Coordinates of C-alpha atoms and ligand atoms in Angstrom, one line a residue:
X1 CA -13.9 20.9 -16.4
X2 CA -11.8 23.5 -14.3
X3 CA -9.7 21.6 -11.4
X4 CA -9.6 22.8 -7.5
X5 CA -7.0 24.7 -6.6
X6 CA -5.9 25.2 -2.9
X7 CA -4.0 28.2 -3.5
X8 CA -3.9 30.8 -6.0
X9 CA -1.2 30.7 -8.9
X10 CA 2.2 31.5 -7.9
X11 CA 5.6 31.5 -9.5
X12 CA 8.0 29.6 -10.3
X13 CA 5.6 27.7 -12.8
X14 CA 6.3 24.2 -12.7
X15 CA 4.0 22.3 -14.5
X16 CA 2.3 24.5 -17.6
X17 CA -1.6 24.2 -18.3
X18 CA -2.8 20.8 -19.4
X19 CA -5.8 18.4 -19.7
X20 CA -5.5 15.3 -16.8
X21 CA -7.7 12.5 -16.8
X22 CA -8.7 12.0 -13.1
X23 CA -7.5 8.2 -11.9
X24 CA -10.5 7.7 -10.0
X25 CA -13.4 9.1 -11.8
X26 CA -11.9 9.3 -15.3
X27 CA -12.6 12.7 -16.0
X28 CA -10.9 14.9 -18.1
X29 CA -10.0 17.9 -15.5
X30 CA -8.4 21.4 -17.3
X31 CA -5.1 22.5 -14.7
X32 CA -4.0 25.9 -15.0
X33 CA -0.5 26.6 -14.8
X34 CA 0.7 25.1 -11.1
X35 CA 3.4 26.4 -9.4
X36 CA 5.5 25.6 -5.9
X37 CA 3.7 24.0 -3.1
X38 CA 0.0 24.0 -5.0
X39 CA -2.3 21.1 -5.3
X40 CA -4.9 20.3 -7.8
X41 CA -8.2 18.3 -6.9
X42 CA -11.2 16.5 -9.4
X43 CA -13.8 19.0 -9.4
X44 CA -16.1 15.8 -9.8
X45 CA -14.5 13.1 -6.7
X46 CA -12.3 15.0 -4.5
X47 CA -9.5 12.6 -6.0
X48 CA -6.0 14.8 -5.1
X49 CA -4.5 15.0 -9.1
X50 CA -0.8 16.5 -8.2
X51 CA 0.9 18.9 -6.0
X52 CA 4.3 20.2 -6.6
X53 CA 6.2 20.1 -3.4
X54 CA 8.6 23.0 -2.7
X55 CA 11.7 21.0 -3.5
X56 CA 10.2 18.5 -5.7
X57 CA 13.8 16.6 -6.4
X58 CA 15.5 16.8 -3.7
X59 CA 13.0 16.1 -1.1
X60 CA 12.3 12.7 -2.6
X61 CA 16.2 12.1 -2.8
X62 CA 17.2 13.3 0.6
X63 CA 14.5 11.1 2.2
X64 CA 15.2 7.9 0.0
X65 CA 18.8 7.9 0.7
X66 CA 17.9 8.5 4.9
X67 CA 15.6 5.6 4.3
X68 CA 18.1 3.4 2.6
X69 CA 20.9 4.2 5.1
X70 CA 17.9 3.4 8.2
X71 CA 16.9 0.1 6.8
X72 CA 20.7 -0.9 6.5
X73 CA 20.5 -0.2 10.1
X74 CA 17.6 -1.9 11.1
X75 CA 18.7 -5.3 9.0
X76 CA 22.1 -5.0 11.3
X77 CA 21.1 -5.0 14.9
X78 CA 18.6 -7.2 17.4
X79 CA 15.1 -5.6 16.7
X80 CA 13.6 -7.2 20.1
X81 CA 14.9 -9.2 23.2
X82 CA 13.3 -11.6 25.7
X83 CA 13.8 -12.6 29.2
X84 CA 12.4 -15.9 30.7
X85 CA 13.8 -16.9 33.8
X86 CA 17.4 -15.7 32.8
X87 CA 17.3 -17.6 29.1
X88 CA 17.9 -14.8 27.1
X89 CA 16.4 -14.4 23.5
X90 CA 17.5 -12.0 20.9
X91 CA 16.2 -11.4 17.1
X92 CA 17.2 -9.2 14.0
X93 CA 14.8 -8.9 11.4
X94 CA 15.9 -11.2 9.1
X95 CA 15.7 -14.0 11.9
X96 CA 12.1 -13.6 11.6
X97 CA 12.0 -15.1 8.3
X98 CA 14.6 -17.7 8.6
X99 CA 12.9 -19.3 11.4
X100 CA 9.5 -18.8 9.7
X101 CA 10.9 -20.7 7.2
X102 CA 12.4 -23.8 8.9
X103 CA 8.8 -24.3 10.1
X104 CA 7.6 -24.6 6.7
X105 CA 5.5 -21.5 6.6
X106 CA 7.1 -20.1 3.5
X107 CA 4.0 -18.3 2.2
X108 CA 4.8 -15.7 5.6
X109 CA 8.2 -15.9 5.7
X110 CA 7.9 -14.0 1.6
X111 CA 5.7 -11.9 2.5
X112 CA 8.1 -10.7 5.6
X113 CA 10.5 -10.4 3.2
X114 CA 9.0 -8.8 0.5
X115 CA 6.9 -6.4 1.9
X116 CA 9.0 -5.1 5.1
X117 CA 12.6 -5.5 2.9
X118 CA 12.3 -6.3 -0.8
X119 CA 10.0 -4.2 -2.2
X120 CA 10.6 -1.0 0.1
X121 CA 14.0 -1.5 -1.3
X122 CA 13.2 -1.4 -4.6
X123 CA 11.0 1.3 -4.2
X124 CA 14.0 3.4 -2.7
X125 CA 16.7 2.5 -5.6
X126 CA 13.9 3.8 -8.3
X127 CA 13.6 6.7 -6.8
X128 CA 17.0 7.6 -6.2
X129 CA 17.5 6.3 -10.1
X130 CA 14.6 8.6 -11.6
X131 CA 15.3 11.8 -9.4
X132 CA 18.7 11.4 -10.2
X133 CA 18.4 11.4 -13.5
X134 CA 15.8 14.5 -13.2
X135 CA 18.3 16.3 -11.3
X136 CA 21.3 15.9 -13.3
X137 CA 19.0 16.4 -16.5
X138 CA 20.4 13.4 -17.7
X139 CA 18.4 10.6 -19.5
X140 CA 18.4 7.1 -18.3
X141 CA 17.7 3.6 -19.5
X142 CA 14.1 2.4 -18.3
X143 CA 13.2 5.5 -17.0
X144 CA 9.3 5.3 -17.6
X145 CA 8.3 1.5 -16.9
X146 CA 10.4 2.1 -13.5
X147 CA 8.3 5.4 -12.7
X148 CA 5.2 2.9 -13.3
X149 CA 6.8 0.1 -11.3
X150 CA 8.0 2.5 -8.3
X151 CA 3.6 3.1 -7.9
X152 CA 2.6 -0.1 -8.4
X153 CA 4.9 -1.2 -5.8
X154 CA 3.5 1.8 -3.1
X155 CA 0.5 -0.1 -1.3
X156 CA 2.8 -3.4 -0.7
X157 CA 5.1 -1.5 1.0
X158 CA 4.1 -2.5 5.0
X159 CA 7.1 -1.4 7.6
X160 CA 5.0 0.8 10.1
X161 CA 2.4 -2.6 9.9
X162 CA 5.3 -4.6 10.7
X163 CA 6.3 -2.0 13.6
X164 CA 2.7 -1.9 14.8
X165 CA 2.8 -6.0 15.3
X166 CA 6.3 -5.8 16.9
X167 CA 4.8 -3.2 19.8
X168 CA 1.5 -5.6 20.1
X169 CA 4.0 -8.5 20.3
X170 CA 5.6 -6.9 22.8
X171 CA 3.1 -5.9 24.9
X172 CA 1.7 -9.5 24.5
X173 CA 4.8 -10.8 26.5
X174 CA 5.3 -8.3 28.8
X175 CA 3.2 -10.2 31.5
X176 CA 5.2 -13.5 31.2
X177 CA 8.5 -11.9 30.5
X178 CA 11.1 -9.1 30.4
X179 CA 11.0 -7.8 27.1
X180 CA 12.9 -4.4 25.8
X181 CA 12.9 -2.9 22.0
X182 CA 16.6 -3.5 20.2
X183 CA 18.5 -1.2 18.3
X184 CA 16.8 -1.9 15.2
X185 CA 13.7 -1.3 16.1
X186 CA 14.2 2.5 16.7
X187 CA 16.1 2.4 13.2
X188 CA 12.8 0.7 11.8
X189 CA 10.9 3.4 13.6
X190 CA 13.0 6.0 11.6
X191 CA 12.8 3.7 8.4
X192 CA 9.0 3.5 8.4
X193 CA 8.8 7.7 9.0
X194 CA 11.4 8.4 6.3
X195 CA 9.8 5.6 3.8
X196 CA 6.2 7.2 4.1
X197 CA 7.8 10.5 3.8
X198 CA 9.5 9.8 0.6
X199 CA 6.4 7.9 -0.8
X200 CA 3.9 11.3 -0.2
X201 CA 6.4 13.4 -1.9
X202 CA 6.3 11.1 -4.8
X203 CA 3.7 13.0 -7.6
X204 CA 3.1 10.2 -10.2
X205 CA 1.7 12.9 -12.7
X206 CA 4.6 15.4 -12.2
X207 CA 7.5 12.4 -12.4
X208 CA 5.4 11.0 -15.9
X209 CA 6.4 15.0 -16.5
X210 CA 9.4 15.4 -16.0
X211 CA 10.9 12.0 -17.4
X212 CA 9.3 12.6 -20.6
X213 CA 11.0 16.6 -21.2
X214 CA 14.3 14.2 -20.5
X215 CA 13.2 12.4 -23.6
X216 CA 12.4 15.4 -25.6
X217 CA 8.1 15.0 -25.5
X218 CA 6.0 17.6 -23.7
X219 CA 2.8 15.3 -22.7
X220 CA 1.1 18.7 -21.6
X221 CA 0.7 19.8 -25.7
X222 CA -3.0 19.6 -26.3
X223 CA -4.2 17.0 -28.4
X224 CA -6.5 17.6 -31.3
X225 CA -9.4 15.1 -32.0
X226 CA -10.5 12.2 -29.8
X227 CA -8.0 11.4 -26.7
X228 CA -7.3 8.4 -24.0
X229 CA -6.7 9.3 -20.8
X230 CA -3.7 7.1 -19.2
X231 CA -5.0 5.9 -15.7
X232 CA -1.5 5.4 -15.0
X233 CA 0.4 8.9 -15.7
X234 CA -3.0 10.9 -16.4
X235 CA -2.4 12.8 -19.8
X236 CA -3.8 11.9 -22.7
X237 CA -2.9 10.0 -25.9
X238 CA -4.9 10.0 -29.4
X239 CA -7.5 7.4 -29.0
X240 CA -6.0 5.4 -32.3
X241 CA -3.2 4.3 -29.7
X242 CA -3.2 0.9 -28.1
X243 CA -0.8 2.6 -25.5
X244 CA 0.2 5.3 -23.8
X245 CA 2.6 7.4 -25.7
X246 CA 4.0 9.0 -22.6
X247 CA 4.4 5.7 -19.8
X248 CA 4.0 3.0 -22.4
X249 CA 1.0 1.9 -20.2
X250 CA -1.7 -0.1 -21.9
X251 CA -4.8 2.1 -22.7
X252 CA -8.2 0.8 -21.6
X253 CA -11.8 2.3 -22.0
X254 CA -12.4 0.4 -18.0
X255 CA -9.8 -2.0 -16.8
X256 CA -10.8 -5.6 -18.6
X257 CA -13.6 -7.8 -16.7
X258 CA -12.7 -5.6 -13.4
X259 CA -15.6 -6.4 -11.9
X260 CA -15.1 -10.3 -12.9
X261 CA -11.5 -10.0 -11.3
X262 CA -13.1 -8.1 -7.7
X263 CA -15.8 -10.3 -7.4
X264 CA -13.5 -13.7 -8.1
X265 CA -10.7 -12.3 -5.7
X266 CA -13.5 -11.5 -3.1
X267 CA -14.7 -15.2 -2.9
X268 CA -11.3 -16.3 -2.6
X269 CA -11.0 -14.0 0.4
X270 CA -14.4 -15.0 1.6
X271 CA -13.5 -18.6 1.3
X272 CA -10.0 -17.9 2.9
X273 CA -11.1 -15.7 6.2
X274 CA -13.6 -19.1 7.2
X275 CA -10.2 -21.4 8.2
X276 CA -8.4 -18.4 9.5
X277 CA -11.0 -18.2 12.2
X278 CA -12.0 -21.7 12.6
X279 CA -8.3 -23.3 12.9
X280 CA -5.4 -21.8 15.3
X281 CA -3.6 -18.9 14.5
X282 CA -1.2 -19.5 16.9
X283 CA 0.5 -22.7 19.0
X284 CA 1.6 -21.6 22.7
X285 CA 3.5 -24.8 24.5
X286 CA 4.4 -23.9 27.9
X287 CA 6.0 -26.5 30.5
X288 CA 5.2 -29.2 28.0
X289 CA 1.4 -27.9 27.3
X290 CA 0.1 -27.1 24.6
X291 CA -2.4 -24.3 24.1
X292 CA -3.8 -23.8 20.0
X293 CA -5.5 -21.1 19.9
X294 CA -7.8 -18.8 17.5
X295 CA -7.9 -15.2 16.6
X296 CA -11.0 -14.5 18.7
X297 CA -9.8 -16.6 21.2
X298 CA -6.7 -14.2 21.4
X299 CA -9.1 -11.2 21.6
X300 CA -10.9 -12.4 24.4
X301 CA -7.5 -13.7 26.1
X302 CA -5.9 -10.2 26.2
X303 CA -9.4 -8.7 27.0
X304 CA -9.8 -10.6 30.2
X305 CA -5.6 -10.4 31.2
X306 CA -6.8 -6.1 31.1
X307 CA -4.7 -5.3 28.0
X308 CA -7.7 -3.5 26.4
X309 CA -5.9 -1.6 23.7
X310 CA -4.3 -4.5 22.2
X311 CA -7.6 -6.5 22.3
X312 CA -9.3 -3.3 20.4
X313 CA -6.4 -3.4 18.0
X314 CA -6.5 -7.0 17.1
X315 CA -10.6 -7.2 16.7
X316 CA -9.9 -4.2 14.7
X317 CA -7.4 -5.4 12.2
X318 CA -7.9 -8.8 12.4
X319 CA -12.1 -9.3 12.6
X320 CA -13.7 -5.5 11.9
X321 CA -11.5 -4.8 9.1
X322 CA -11.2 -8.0 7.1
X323 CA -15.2 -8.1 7.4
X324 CA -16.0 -4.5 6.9
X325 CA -13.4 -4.5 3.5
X326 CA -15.6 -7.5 2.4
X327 CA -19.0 -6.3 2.5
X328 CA -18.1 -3.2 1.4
X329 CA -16.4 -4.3 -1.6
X330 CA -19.9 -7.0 -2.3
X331 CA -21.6 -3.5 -2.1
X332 CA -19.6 -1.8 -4.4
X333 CA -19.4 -4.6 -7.2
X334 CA -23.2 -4.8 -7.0
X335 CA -23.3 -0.7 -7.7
X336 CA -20.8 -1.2 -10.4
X337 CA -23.5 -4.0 -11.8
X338 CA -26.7 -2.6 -11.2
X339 CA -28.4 0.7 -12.0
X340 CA -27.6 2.3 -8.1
X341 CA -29.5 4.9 -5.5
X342 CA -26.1 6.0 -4.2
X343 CA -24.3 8.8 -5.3
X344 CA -21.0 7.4 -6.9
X345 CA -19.2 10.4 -5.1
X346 CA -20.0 8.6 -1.7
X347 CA -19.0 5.0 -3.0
X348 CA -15.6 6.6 -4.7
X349 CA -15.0 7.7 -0.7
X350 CA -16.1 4.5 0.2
X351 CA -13.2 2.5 -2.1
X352 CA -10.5 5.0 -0.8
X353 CA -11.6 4.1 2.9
X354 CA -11.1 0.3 1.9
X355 CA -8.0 1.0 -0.2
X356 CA -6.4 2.3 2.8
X357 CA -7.3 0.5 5.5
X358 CA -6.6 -3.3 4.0
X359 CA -2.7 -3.8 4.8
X360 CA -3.7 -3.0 8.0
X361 CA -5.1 -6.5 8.7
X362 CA -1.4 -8.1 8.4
X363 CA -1.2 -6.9 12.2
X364 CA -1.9 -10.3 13.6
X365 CA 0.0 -12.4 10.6
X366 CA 3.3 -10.2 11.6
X367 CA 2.8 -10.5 15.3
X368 CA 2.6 -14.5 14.8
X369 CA 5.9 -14.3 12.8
X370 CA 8.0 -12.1 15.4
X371 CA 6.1 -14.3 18.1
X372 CA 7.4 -17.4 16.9
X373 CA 11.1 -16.3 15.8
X374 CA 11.2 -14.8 19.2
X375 CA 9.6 -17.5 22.2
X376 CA 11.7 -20.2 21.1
X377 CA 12.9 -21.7 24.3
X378 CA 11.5 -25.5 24.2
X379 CA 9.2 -26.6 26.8
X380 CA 10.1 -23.9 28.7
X381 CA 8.3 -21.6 26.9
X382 CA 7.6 -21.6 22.8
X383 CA 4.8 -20.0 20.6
X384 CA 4.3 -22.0 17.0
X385 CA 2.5 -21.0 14.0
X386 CA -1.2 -22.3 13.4
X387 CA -2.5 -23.6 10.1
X388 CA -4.9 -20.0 10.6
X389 CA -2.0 -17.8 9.9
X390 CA -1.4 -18.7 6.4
X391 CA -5.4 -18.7 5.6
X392 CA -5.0 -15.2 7.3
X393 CA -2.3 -14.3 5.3
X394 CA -3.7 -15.6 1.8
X395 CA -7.5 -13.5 2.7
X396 CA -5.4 -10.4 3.3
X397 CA -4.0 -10.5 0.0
X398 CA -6.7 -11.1 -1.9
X399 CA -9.1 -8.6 -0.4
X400 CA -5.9 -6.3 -1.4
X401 CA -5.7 -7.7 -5.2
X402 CA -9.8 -7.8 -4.7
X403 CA -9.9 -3.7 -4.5
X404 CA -6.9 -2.8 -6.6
X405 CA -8.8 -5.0 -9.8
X406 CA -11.8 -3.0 -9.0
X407 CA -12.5 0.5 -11.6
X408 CA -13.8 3.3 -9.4
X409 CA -14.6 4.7 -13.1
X410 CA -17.2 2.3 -13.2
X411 CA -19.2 3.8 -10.5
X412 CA -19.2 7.1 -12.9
X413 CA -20.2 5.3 -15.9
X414 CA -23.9 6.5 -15.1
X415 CA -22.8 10.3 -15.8
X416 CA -20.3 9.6 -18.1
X417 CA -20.9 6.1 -19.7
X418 CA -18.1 4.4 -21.8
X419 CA -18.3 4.2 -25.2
X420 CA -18.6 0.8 -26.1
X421 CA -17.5 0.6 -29.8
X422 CA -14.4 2.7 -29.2
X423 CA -11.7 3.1 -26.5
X424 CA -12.1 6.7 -24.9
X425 CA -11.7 7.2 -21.2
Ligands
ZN501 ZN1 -12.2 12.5 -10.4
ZN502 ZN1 0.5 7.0 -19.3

């Protein structure tokens, strides 16, 4: 089938005509020639296949090394400070996991540090690595499995989620305390933009491209007889292969027992979300009391002190979301299962909705962290982590693992089934 094109052809060509198999729906999509700054779409589910920016490598480099250079920043100042009746309180980021850590919450204090630091970071050297090599036209070691890698790590990546729960921290203790933004946290601010800069101008398809006319293969060479279509890089191998020829990803029909894996994952996250709103999320001990409270409990806390927006943002992330992630994923396992009413195009848009929104849950997790790294001034004043936060913590995750095991192609299977003697995408 013909793609979408949002413009008409223009020159310099940089991508010749080709077959891509569509990541979402599976379908086998016929690209014209695409030049500078034009974007493909499914004809079938909207899905965006690749765009070629107007300066495809040195966008991606220019923003990776600004990124790189803003996060060395932001790990080398205070991010936030606290005044409470003259005891001063300053913290850097990595503070936030070191204390997190003495209190033997380990589970947050790794994800802190591998979704705000660690895997950003990573992200940022294999990109610098691959464009590098694109630019210089020289071929590198690992070049392929890293372009795979540098996706896969994309949605764990959760600096401007981190930044949204250092304002709502914030704001939380502006009515007990004098509280001002550090250094670092602008640099995060700048971090977070650059890093989801870089990220969009990242075009799976086109790097898959390139990397492989380093190595002397043209995946856009038709193919003669029956083909796989890589869900990973999107061109297509001959269906005898057990991988893919150009990303060495492994080639399946529909991702093994998917719907096994989403429904499995979603319990878990079912099960999980129960303690995280029964037990405390959060310890506050003020002049030797102690207050636990619950996520709800915070909700209607902030609600009744007149801090609406940060009540609406909490219920949001914290109780709409989590909820609205889980039914719709129950919802979209059962159409996967059973022959459906619905239109698969509206449950595709209905998977990207959840996709997107799910990270966005950590909110509350990261404004417990930065809470208790900050308030730390004994009886005085000092906030501790509940038993809820980890329970949180674990249900965001697996609600995340729960949506990435699911195959969107599934929901397509009734226009296109898969074939079930042979592999064929
Ligand atoms: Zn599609
Ligand atoms: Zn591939």
């Amino acid at each position: 089938m013909p793609a979408t094109l949002t413009t008409p052809p223009a020159e310099p060509i940089s991508m010749p005509a080709h077959v891509m198999a569509c990541p979402q729906c599976g379908l086998h999509v016929d690209l014209p020639a695409l030049g500078t700054r034009e974007e493909a779409f499914c004809p079938r589910c909207d899905e965006h296949l690749v765009s070629i920016p107007r300066s495809p490598v040195d966008g991606p480099l220019a923003f990776a090394w600004t990124s790189l250079i803003l996060l060395l920043l932001a790990c080398s100042f205070p991010l936030l400070a606290i005044d409470v009746q003259g005891n001063q309180t300053q913290i850097s980021l990595l503070q936030n996991a070191e204390t997190i850590y003495r209190r033997d919450f380990a589970l947050l204090a790794n994800v802190l540090l591998l979704c705000v630091l660690l895997l950003p970071s990573l992200f940022l050297l294999a990109i610098i690595y691959l464009f590098s090599g694109i630019k210089f036209v020289h071929r590198l070691p690992g070049m392929r499995p890293l372009a795979t890698l540098a996706a896969r790590v994309q949605p764990w990546m959760m600096v401007d989620v981190f930044l949204l729960g250092a304002i709502v921290s914030m704001i939380k203790m502006a009515s007990l305390a004098q509280v001002g933004f550090g250094l670092s946290f602008w640099a995060l601010l700048g971090f977070s933009l650059a890093l989801t800069r870089t990220g969009s101008l990242i075009e799976p398809h086109w790097l898959h491209y390139r990397i492989n006319l380093l190595h002397g293969t043209d995946p856009t060479q038709r193919q003669t007889g029956p083909t796989h279509g890589c869900h990973t890089c999107g061109f297509l191998s001959p269906a005898s292969d057990e991988r893919c020829r150009y990303c060495h990803a492994t080639l399946y029909a529909r991702h093994p027992r998917s719907l096994q894996k989403t429904a499995a994952l979603l319990l878990a996250a079912i099960v999980l979300y129960l303690p995280a709103n029964l037990y405390p999320i959060m310890l506050t001990e003020s002049l030797g009391r102690t207050t636990p409270s619950t996520i709800v409990q915070g909700i209607f806390l902030m609600w009744q002190k007149g801090s609406y927006p940060i009540a609406l943002i909490i219920f949001v992330a914290s109780v709409f979301i989590p909820i609205a992630k889980m039914i719709a994923l129950g919802l979209l396992c059962l159409a996967a299962a059973l022959p459906r009413q619905v239109h698969p195009l509206h449950l595709t848009r209905l998977y990207r909705i959840i996709d997107f929104i799910g990270r966005w849950s950590m909110v509350d997790v990261f404004v417990v962290i930065i809470l208790v790294t900050l308030v730390r001034m004994g009886s005085l004043m000092s906030v501790h982590p509940g038993v809820a936060a980890l329970s949180f913590c674990g249900m965001v995750l697996t609600s995340m693992l729960s949506a990435m095991s699911f195959d969107v192609r599934l929901l397509w299977d009734v226009q296109q089934p898969a074939s079930t003697g042979h592999k064929y995408d």
